[in-house]
Amino acid sequence: MQKGDKQFRVIIANTSFYLPILPENNYPIWK
């Protein structure tokens, strides 16, 4: 696994965590 891949996974995790509190116009990208 590359160094950038780990950072990318962290960003995805943070995004998934904060998505529920975002406005309703944000579509579920985790689908």
PDB file of C-alpha atoms in Angstrom:
ATOM      1  CA  MET A   1       0.000   0.000   0.000  1.00  0.00           C
ATOM      2  CA  GLN A   2       1.325   3.400  -0.959  1.00  0.00           C
ATOM      3  CA  LYS A   3       1.596   6.367   1.388  1.00  0.00           C
ATOM      4  CA  GLY A   4      -0.985   8.345  -0.574  1.00  0.00           C
ATOM      5  CA  ASP A   5      -3.478   5.485  -0.395  1.00  0.00           C
ATOM      6  CA  LYS A   6      -3.506   5.597   3.409  1.00  0.00           C
ATOM      7  CA  GLN A   7      -4.082   9.360   3.409  1.00  0.00           C
ATOM      8  CA  PHE A   8      -6.893   8.888   0.881  1.00  0.00           C
ATOM      9  CA  ARG A   9      -8.563   6.292   3.118  1.00  0.00           C
ATOM     10  CA  VAL A  10      -8.413   8.717   6.058  1.00  0.00           C
ATOM     11  CA  ILE A  11     -10.064  11.428   3.963  1.00  0.00           C
ATOM     12  CA  ILE A  12     -12.831   9.018   2.938  1.00  0.00           C
ATOM     13  CA  ALA A  13     -13.398   8.012   6.558  1.00  0.00           C
ATOM     14  CA  ASN A  14     -13.623  11.639   7.683  1.00  0.00           C
ATOM     15  CA  THR A  15     -15.959  12.475   4.802  1.00  0.00           C
ATOM     16  CA  SER A  16     -18.246   9.550   5.625  1.00  0.00           C
ATOM     17  CA  PHE A  17     -18.300  10.669   9.258  1.00  0.00           C
ATOM     18  CA  TYR A  18     -19.255  14.270   8.490  1.00  0.00           C
ATOM     19  CA  LEU A  19     -21.700  13.595   5.640  1.00  0.00           C
ATOM     20  CA  PRO A  20     -24.749  12.975   7.918  1.00  0.00           C
ATOM     21  CA  ILE A  21     -24.534  16.528   9.323  1.00  0.00           C
ATOM     22  CA  LEU A  22     -24.222  18.179   5.911  1.00  0.00           C
ATOM     23  CA  PRO A  23     -27.168  19.825   4.092  1.00  0.00           C
ATOM     24  CA  GLU A  24     -29.704  17.533   2.459  1.00  0.00           C
ATOM     25  CA  ASN A  25     -28.571  18.486  -1.054  1.00  0.00           C
ATOM     26  CA  ASN A  26     -25.469  16.310  -0.552  1.00  0.00           C
ATOM     27  CA  TYR A  27     -26.035  12.959  -2.207  1.00  0.00           C
ATOM     28  CA  PRO A  28     -24.720   9.716  -0.612  1.00  0.00           C
ATOM     29  CA  ILE A  29     -21.357   9.186  -2.333  1.00  0.00           C
ATOM     30  CA  TRP A  30     -20.679   6.118  -0.188  1.00  0.00           C
ATOM     31  CA  LYS A  31     -23.355   4.118  -2.081  1.00  0.00           C
TER      32      LYS A  31
END
